[in-house]
Coordinates of C-alpha atoms in Angstrom, one line a residue:
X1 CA 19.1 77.6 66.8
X2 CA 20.8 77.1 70.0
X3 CA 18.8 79.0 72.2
X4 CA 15.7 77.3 71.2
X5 CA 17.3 73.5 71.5
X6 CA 20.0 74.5 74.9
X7 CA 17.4 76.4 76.4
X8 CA 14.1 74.5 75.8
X9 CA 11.8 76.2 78.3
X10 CA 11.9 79.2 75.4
X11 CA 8.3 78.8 74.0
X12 CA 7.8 78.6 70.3
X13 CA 4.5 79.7 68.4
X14 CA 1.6 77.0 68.5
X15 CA -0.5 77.0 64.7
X16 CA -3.6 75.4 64.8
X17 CA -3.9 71.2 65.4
X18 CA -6.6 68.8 64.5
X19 CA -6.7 65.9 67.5
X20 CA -6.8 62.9 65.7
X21 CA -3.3 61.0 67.2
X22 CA -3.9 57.6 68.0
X23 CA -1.2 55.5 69.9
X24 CA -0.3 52.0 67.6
X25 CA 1.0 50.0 70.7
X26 CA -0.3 47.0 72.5
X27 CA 0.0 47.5 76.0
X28 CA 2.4 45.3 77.5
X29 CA 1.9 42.7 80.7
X30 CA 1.7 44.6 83.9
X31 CA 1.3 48.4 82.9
X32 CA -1.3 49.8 84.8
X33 CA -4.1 50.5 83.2
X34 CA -4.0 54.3 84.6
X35 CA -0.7 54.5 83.2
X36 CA -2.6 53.0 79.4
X37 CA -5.6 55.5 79.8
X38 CA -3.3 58.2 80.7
X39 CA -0.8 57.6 77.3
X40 CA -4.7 57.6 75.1
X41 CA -5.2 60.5 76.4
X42 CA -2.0 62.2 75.8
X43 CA -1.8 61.0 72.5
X44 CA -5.5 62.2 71.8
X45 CA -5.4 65.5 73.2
X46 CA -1.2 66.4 72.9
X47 CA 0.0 64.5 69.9
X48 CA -1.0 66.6 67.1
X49 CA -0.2 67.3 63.6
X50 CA -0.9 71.4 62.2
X51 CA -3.9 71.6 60.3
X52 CA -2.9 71.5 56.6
X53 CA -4.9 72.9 53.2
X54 CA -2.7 70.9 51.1
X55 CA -2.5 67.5 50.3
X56 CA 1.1 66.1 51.4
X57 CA 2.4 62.8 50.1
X58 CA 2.5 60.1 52.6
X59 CA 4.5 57.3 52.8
X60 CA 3.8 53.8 55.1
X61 CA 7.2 53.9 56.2
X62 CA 7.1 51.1 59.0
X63 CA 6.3 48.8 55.5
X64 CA 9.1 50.0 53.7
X65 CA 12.3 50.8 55.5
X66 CA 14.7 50.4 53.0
X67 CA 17.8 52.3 53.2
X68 CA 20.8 50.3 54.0
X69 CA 22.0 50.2 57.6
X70 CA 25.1 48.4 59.2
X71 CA 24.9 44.5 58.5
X72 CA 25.4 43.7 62.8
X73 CA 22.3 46.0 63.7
X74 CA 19.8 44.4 60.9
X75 CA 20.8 41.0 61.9
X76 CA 20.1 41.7 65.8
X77 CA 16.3 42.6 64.9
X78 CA 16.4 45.6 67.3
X79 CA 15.4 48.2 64.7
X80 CA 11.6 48.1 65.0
X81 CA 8.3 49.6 66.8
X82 CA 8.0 47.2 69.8
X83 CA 11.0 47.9 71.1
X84 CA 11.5 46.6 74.9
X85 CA 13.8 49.0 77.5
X86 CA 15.7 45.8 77.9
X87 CA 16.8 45.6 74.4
X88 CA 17.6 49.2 74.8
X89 CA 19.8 48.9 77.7
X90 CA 21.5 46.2 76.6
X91 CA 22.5 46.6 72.8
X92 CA 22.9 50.7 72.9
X93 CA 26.8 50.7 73.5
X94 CA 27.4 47.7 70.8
X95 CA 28.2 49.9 67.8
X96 CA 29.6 48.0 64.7
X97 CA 33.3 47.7 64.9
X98 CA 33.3 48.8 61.0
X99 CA 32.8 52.5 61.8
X100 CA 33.9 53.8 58.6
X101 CA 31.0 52.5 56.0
X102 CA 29.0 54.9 54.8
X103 CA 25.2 54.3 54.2
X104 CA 23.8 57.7 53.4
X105 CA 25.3 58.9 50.2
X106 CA 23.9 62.6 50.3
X107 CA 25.6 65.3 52.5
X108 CA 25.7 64.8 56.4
X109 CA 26.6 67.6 58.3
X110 CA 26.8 67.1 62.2
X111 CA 27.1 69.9 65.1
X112 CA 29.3 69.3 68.2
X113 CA 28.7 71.2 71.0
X114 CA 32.0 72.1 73.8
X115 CA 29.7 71.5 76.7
X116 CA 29.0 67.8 75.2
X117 CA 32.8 66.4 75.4
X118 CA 31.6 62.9 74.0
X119 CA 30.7 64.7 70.5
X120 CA 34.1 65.2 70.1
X121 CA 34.5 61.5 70.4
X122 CA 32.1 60.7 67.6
X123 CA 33.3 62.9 65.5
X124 CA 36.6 61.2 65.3
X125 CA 35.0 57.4 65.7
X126 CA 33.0 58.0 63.3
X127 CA 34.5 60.4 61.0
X128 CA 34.0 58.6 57.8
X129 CA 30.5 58.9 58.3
X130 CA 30.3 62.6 57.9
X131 CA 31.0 65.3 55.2
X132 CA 30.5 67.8 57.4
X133 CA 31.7 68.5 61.0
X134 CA 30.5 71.7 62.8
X135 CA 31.8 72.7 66.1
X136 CA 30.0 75.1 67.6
X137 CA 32.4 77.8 68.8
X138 CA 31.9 81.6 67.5
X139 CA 29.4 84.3 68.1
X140 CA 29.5 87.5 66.0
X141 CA 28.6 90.5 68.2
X142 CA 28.6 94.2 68.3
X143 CA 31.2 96.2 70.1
X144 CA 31.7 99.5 71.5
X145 CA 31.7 102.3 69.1
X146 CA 29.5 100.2 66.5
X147 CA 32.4 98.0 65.9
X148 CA 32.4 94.1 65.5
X149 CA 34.1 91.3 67.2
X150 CA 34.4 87.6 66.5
X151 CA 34.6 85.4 69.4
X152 CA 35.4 82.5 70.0
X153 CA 38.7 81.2 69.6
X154 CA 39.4 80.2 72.6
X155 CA 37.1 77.5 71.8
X156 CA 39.1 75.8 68.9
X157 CA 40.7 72.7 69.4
X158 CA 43.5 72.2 66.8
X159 CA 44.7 68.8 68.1
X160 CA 41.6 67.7 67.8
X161 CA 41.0 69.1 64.3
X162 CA 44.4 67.7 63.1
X163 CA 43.4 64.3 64.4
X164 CA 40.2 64.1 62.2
X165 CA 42.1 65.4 59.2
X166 CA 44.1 62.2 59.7
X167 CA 40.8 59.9 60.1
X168 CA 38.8 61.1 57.0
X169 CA 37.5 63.5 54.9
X170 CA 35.2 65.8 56.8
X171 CA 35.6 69.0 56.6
X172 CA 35.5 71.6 59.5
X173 CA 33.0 74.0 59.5
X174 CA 32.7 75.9 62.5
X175 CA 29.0 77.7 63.3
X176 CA 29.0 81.1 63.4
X177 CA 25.8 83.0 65.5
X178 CA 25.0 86.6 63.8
X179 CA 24.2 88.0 67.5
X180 CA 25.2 91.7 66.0
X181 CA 22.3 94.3 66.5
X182 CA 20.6 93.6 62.4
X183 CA 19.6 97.0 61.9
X184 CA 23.2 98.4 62.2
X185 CA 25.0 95.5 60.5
X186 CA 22.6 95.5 57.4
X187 CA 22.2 99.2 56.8
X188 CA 26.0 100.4 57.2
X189 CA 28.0 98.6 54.0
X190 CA 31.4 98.7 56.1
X191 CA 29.7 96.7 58.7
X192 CA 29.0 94.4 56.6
X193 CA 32.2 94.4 54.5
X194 CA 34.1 93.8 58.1
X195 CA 31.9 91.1 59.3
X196 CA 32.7 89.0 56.1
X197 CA 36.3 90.0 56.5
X198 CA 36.4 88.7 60.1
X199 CA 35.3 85.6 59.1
X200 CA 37.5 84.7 55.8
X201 CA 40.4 85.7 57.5
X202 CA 39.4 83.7 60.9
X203 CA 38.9 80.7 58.4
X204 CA 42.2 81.1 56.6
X205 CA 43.9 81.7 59.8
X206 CA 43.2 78.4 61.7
X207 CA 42.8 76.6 58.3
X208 CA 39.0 75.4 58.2
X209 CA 36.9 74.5 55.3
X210 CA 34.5 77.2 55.5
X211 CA 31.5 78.2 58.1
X212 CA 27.8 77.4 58.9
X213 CA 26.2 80.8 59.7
X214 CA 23.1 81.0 62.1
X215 CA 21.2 84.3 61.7
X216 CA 17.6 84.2 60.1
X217 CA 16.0 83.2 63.8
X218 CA 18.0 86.2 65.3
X219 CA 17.0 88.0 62.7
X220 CA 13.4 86.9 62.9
X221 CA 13.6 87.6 66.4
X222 CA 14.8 91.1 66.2
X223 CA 11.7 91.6 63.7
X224 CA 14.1 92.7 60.7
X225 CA 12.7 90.3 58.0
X226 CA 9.0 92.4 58.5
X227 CA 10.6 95.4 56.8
X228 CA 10.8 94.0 52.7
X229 CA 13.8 96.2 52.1
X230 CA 16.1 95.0 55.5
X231 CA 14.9 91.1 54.2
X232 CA 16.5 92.2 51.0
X233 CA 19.7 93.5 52.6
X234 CA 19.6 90.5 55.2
X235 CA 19.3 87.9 51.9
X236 CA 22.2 90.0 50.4
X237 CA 24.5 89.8 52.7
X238 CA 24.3 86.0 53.2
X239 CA 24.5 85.8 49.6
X240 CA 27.7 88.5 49.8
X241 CA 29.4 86.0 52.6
X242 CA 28.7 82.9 50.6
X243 CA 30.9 84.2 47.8
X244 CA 33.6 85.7 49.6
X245 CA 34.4 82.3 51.2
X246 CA 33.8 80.5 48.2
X247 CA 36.1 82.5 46.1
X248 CA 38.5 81.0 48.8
X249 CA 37.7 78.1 48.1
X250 CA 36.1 77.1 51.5
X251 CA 32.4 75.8 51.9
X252 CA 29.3 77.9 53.1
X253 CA 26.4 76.6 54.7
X254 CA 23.2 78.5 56.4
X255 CA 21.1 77.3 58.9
X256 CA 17.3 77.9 58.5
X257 CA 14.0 77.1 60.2
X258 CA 10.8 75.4 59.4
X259 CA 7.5 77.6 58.5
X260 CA 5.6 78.1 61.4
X261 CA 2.6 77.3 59.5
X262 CA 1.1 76.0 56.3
X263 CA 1.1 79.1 55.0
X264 CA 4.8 81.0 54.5
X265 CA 5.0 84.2 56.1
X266 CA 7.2 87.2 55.3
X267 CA 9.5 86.0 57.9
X268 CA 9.7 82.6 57.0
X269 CA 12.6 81.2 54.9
X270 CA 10.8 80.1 51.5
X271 CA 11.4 78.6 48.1
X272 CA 12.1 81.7 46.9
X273 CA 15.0 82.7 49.4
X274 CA 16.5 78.9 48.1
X275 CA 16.8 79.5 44.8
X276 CA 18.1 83.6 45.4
X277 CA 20.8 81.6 47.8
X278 CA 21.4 78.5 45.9
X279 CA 24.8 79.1 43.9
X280 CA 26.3 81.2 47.1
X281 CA 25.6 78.7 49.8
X282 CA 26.8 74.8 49.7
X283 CA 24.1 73.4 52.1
X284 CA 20.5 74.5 54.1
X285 CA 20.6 73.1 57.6
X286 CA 16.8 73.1 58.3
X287 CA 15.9 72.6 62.0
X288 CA 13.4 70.3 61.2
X289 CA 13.3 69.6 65.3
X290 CA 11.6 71.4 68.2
X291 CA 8.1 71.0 67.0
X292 CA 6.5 70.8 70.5
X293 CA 7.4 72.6 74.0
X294 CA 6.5 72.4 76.9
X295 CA 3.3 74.5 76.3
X296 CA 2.2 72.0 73.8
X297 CA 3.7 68.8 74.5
X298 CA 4.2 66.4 72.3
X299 CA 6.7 64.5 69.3
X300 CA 9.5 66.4 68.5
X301 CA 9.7 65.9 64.7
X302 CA 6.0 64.7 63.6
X303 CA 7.0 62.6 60.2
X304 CA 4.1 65.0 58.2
X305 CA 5.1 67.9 59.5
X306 CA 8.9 67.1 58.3
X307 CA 7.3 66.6 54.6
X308 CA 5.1 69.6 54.9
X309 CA 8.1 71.8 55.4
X310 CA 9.9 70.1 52.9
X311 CA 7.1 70.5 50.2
X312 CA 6.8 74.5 51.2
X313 CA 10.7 74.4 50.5
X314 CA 11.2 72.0 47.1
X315 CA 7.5 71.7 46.2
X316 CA 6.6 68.4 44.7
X317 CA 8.9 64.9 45.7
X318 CA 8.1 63.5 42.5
X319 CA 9.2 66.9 40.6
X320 CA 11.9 68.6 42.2
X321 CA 15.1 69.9 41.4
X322 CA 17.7 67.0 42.4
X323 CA 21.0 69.7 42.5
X324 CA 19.0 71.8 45.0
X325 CA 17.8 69.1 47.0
X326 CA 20.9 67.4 47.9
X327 CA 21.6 71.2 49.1
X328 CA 18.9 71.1 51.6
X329 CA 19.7 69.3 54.9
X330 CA 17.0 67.8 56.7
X331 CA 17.4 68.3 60.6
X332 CA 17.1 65.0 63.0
X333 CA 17.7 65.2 66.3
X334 CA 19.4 63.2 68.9
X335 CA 18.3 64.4 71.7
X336 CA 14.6 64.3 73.4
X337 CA 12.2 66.0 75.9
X338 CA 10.9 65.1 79.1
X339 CA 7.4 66.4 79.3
X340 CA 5.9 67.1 83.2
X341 CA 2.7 66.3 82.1
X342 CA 0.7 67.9 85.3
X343 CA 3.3 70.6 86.4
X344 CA 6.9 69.6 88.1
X345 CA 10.6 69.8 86.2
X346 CA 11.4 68.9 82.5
X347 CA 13.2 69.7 79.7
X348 CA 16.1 68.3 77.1
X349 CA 17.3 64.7 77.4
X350 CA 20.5 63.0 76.6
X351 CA 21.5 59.8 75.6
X352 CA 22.5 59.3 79.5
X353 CA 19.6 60.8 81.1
X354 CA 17.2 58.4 78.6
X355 CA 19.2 55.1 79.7
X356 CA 18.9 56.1 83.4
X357 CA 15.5 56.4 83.0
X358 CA 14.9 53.2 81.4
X359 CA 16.9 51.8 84.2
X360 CA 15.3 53.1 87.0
X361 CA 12.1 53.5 85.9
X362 CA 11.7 50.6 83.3
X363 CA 8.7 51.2 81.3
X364 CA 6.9 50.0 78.1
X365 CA 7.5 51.8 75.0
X366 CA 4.8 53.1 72.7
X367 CA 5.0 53.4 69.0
X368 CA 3.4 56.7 67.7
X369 CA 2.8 55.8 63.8
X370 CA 1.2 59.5 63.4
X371 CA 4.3 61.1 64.0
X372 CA 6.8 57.9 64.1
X373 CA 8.5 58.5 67.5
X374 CA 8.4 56.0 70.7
X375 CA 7.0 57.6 73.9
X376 CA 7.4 56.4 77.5
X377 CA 5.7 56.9 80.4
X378 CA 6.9 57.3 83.9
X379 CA 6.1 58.8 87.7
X380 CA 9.4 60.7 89.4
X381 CA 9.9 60.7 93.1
X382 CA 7.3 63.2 93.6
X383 CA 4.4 61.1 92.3
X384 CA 4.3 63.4 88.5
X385 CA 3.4 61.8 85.6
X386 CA 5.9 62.9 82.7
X387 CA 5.6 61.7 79.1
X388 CA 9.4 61.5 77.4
X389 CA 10.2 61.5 73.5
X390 CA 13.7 60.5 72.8
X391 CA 14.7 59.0 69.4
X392 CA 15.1 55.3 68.3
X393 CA 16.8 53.1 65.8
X394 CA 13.4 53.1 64.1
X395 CA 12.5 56.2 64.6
X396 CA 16.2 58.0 63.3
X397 CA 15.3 55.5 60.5
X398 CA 12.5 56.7 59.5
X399 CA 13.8 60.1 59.0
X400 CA 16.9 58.9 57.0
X401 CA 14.3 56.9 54.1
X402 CA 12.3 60.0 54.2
X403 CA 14.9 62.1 53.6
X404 CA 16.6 59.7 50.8
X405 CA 13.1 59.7 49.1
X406 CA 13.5 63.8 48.9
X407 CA 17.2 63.0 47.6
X408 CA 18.5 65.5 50.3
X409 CA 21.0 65.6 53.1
X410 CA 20.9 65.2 56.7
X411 CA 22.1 67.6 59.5
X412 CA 22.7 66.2 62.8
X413 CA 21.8 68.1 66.5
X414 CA 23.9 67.0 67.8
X415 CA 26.3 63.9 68.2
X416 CA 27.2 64.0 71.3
X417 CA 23.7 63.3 72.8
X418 CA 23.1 60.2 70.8
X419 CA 23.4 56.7 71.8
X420 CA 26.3 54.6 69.9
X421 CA 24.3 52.5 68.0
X422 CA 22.6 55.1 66.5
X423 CA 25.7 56.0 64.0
X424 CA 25.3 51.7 62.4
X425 CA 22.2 53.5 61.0
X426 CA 24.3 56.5 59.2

C-alpha cells in the first residue's frame, strides 16, 4: 500500500478499456481553445473505465447527493461540479468551527503518515470524526539468522496519543507492513507464532487498540498467493493474528486491494477470503485508489470501477450482507496526481501543491461525470501540458453517498494531504 501511493512512478497492471469518456464541462470564457481540444482529447483517449461482462448498478449521483454534510458548507453552495479555482482558493481553509459532528455513521478509519506533520493535526482537530486512527509507523522484517524484528518505535508519539485519548473516542491502530521474506514466515510455525507475539506484546506495551496489517500486496508481489497451499497458510495466519489480538481485547483490521480485473484471479482478495476472515478481522481497508499511473493516465478512483470492486467483494447492493459490509472500508483518497501529459516531471499532489497551482496557474475546472472527478489543465515553465486530478468537495462526496448506499465504511489515504474543508463533509 505505501509503495504504490509514496512512490507513484511504480507502474500498476493496465486491463483492457473501452474509450467512451466524455468531459460534462462548458468551457469557460477565455480558455484557449487548444487548451479545450486538448482536455476532449484526454478525456477520449485517457479517461477510461475496464471493460466489464457484468452489468453494475449505477447510480446518477450529481441528482442525488444526499448524505448529510456540515450545515456552513451546504449553505455556501461550493459543493458542486462547476466549481471555480477562485472559490477553491478562497473557502478551502474555512472549516466549520463545529468539528466534532459526525455525518458518516459507519466506521472511518484514517492513516497518518510521519512525513505529513499536518495529519497529526487533523487527527486531533477532528478526532470525533473518526473511529479509527492509523499512524503509520512499523515494518515487520526479517533478521539475521531467520529471526524477526519489529520496527518502528521510534516512530510513536505518546504525547500525541494521550492528547487524542482526551479529545475523543478513536482508537489507535498503528499499520503494520509484513516486509518478512513470505516463504519463510508462512512455512516455519515458530515464525509465525513469534511474529504474532511481537505484535500483541508491542500493542500491550505502548497501550494501542489493536493494528492494521499490510501484507497481501507484498505477498502478491513476492508471488506467494500463486501456490494454493502458501494462499492457505498466508489466509491462516491473518486469521491466527486476528484472534490473538482479539482475545486481548484490541481491534484487527487488514488492508486489501482492488481486483485487477473483472474477473478475480488467484491472487486477488475475493468474496471468499471475506467471509474465511470475517469473525477474525474488525474492518477491510480496500485501496480503492490508484486506478491510473503514469502509463495510463487518468481519474484516480473512476465511480464504476469503485462499484465494480465492491460487487466482486459483497455481490449484489440490493442483497448483501449488512454486518459484513459495514466491515468493508471503502478507500478515498486525499491526495491527486499530476499527469505530464507529453513527457516532463509528475507525480503525487498535496493539498499545498494543488492550491499553488490554482494560484499560479489559475485554470478552469472540468467535471468528469464518467468517473466523477474534476480535472485541470495547465502548461509549467517548460511549455508541458500536464493534466492534474486532485479531489473535490463533490467529488469526496460522491464517494461518501456511494459508499452509504453499500452500508460500508470509509478508509482515509491519508489526512494530512487534504484540504480543511474537506472534513465539514465527514
Amino acid at each position: 500500500m505505501a509503495r504504490r501511493r509514496e512512490k507513484r512512478s511504480s507502474a500498476t497492471e493496465s486491463s483492457e478499456r473501452r474509450h467512451n469518456r466524455r468531459d460534462e464541462s462548458k468551457p469557460r470564457d477565455g480558455e484557449p481553445d487548444s487548451d479545450r481540444k486538448l482536455i476532449t482529447i484526454f478525456v477520449v483517449f485517457f479517461f477510461v473505465i475496464p471493460a466489464v461482462s457484468m452489468a453494475v448498478y449505477k447510480v446518477k449521483f450529481a441528482d442525488r447527493v444526499i448524505i448529510e454534510t456540515e450545515p456552513s458548507i451546504r449553505q455556501k453552495g461550493i459543493i458542486k461540479t462547476d466549481i471555480h479555482f477562485q472559490e477553491i482558493l478562497t473557502e478551502h481553509s474555512k472549516a466549520s468551527e463545529n468539528s466534532s459532528a459526525r455525518h458518516y455513521d459507519c466506521p472511518v478509519l484514517a492513516y497518518i503518515t510521519p512525513w505529513n506533520s499536518k495529519g497529526y493535526d487533523m487527527a486531533k482537530i477532528y478526532n470525533s470524526k473518526f473511529t479509527h486512527l492509523s499512524p503509520v509507523w512499523y515494518d515487520l522484517k526479517s533478521s539475521q539468522g531467520n529471526g524477526l524484528v519489529l520496527e518502528g518505535r521510534h516512530n510513536a508519539d505518546k504525547g500525541w496519543i494521550q492528547e487524542l485519548r482526551s479529545r475523543g473516542n478513536a482508537m489507535i491502530l498503528p499499520r503494520v507492513v509484513l516486509e518478512a521474506v513470505p516463504e519463510e514466515l508462512l512455512k516455519k510455525k515458530k515464525l509465525r507464532a513469534k511474529a504474532i507475539s511481537l505484535i500483541v506484546t508491542e500493542c500491550k506495551e505502548m497501550e494501542y487498540d489493536g493494528i492494521v496489517l499490510e501484507s497481501w500486496s507484498r505477498w502478491a508481489g513476492y508471488g506467494v498467493l500463486h501456490d494454493p497451499d502458501m494462499r492457505k497458510m498466508a489466509l491462516q495466519f491473518v486469521k491466527q493474528l486476528g484472534d490473538a489480538l482479539h482475545e486481548q481485547h484490541m481491534q484487527f483490521m487488514y488492508v486489501i486491494g482492488p481486483p485487477r480485473s473483472d474477473t478475480l484471479q488467484m491472487y486477488d482478495f475475493g468474496p471468499e477470503d471475506l467471509q474465511f476472515l470475517k469473525d477474525s478481522v474488525d474492518g477491510f481497508s480496500l485501496m480503492t485508489y490508484d486506478f491510473s499511473n503514469a502509463q495510463n493516465p487518468g481519474p484516480n478512483a473512476p465511480l464504476k470501477w469503485i462499484d465494480l470492486t465492491l460487487k466482486l467483494l459483497l455481490g449484489s447492493s440490493n442483497n448483501v450482507d449488512s454486518t459484513l459490509a459495514r466491515k468493508v472500508l471503502l478507500g478515498i483518497n486525499f491526495y491527486g496526481n499530476d499527469f505530464a501529459i507529453s513527457g516532463g516531471d509528475g507525480g503525487t499532489i498535496i493539498g499545498r501543491d494543488y492550491l499553488a497551482l490554482l494560484q499560479k496557474h489559475k485554470p478552469a475546472l472540468h467535471w468528469d461525470k464518467e468517473s466523477g472527478e474534476h480535472i485541470i489543465m495547465y502548461r509549467d515553465d517548460k511549455n508541458i501540458k500536464h493534466a492534474v486530478f486532485y479531489p473535490t468537495l463533490m467529488s469526496i462526496l460522491l464517494r461518501l453517498e456511494n459508499a452509504r448506499l453499500w452500508g460500508i465504511g470509509i478508509s482515509i489515504w491519508e489526512i494530512g494531504q487534504g484540504l480543511d474543508y474537506f472534513f465539514d463533509l465527514l
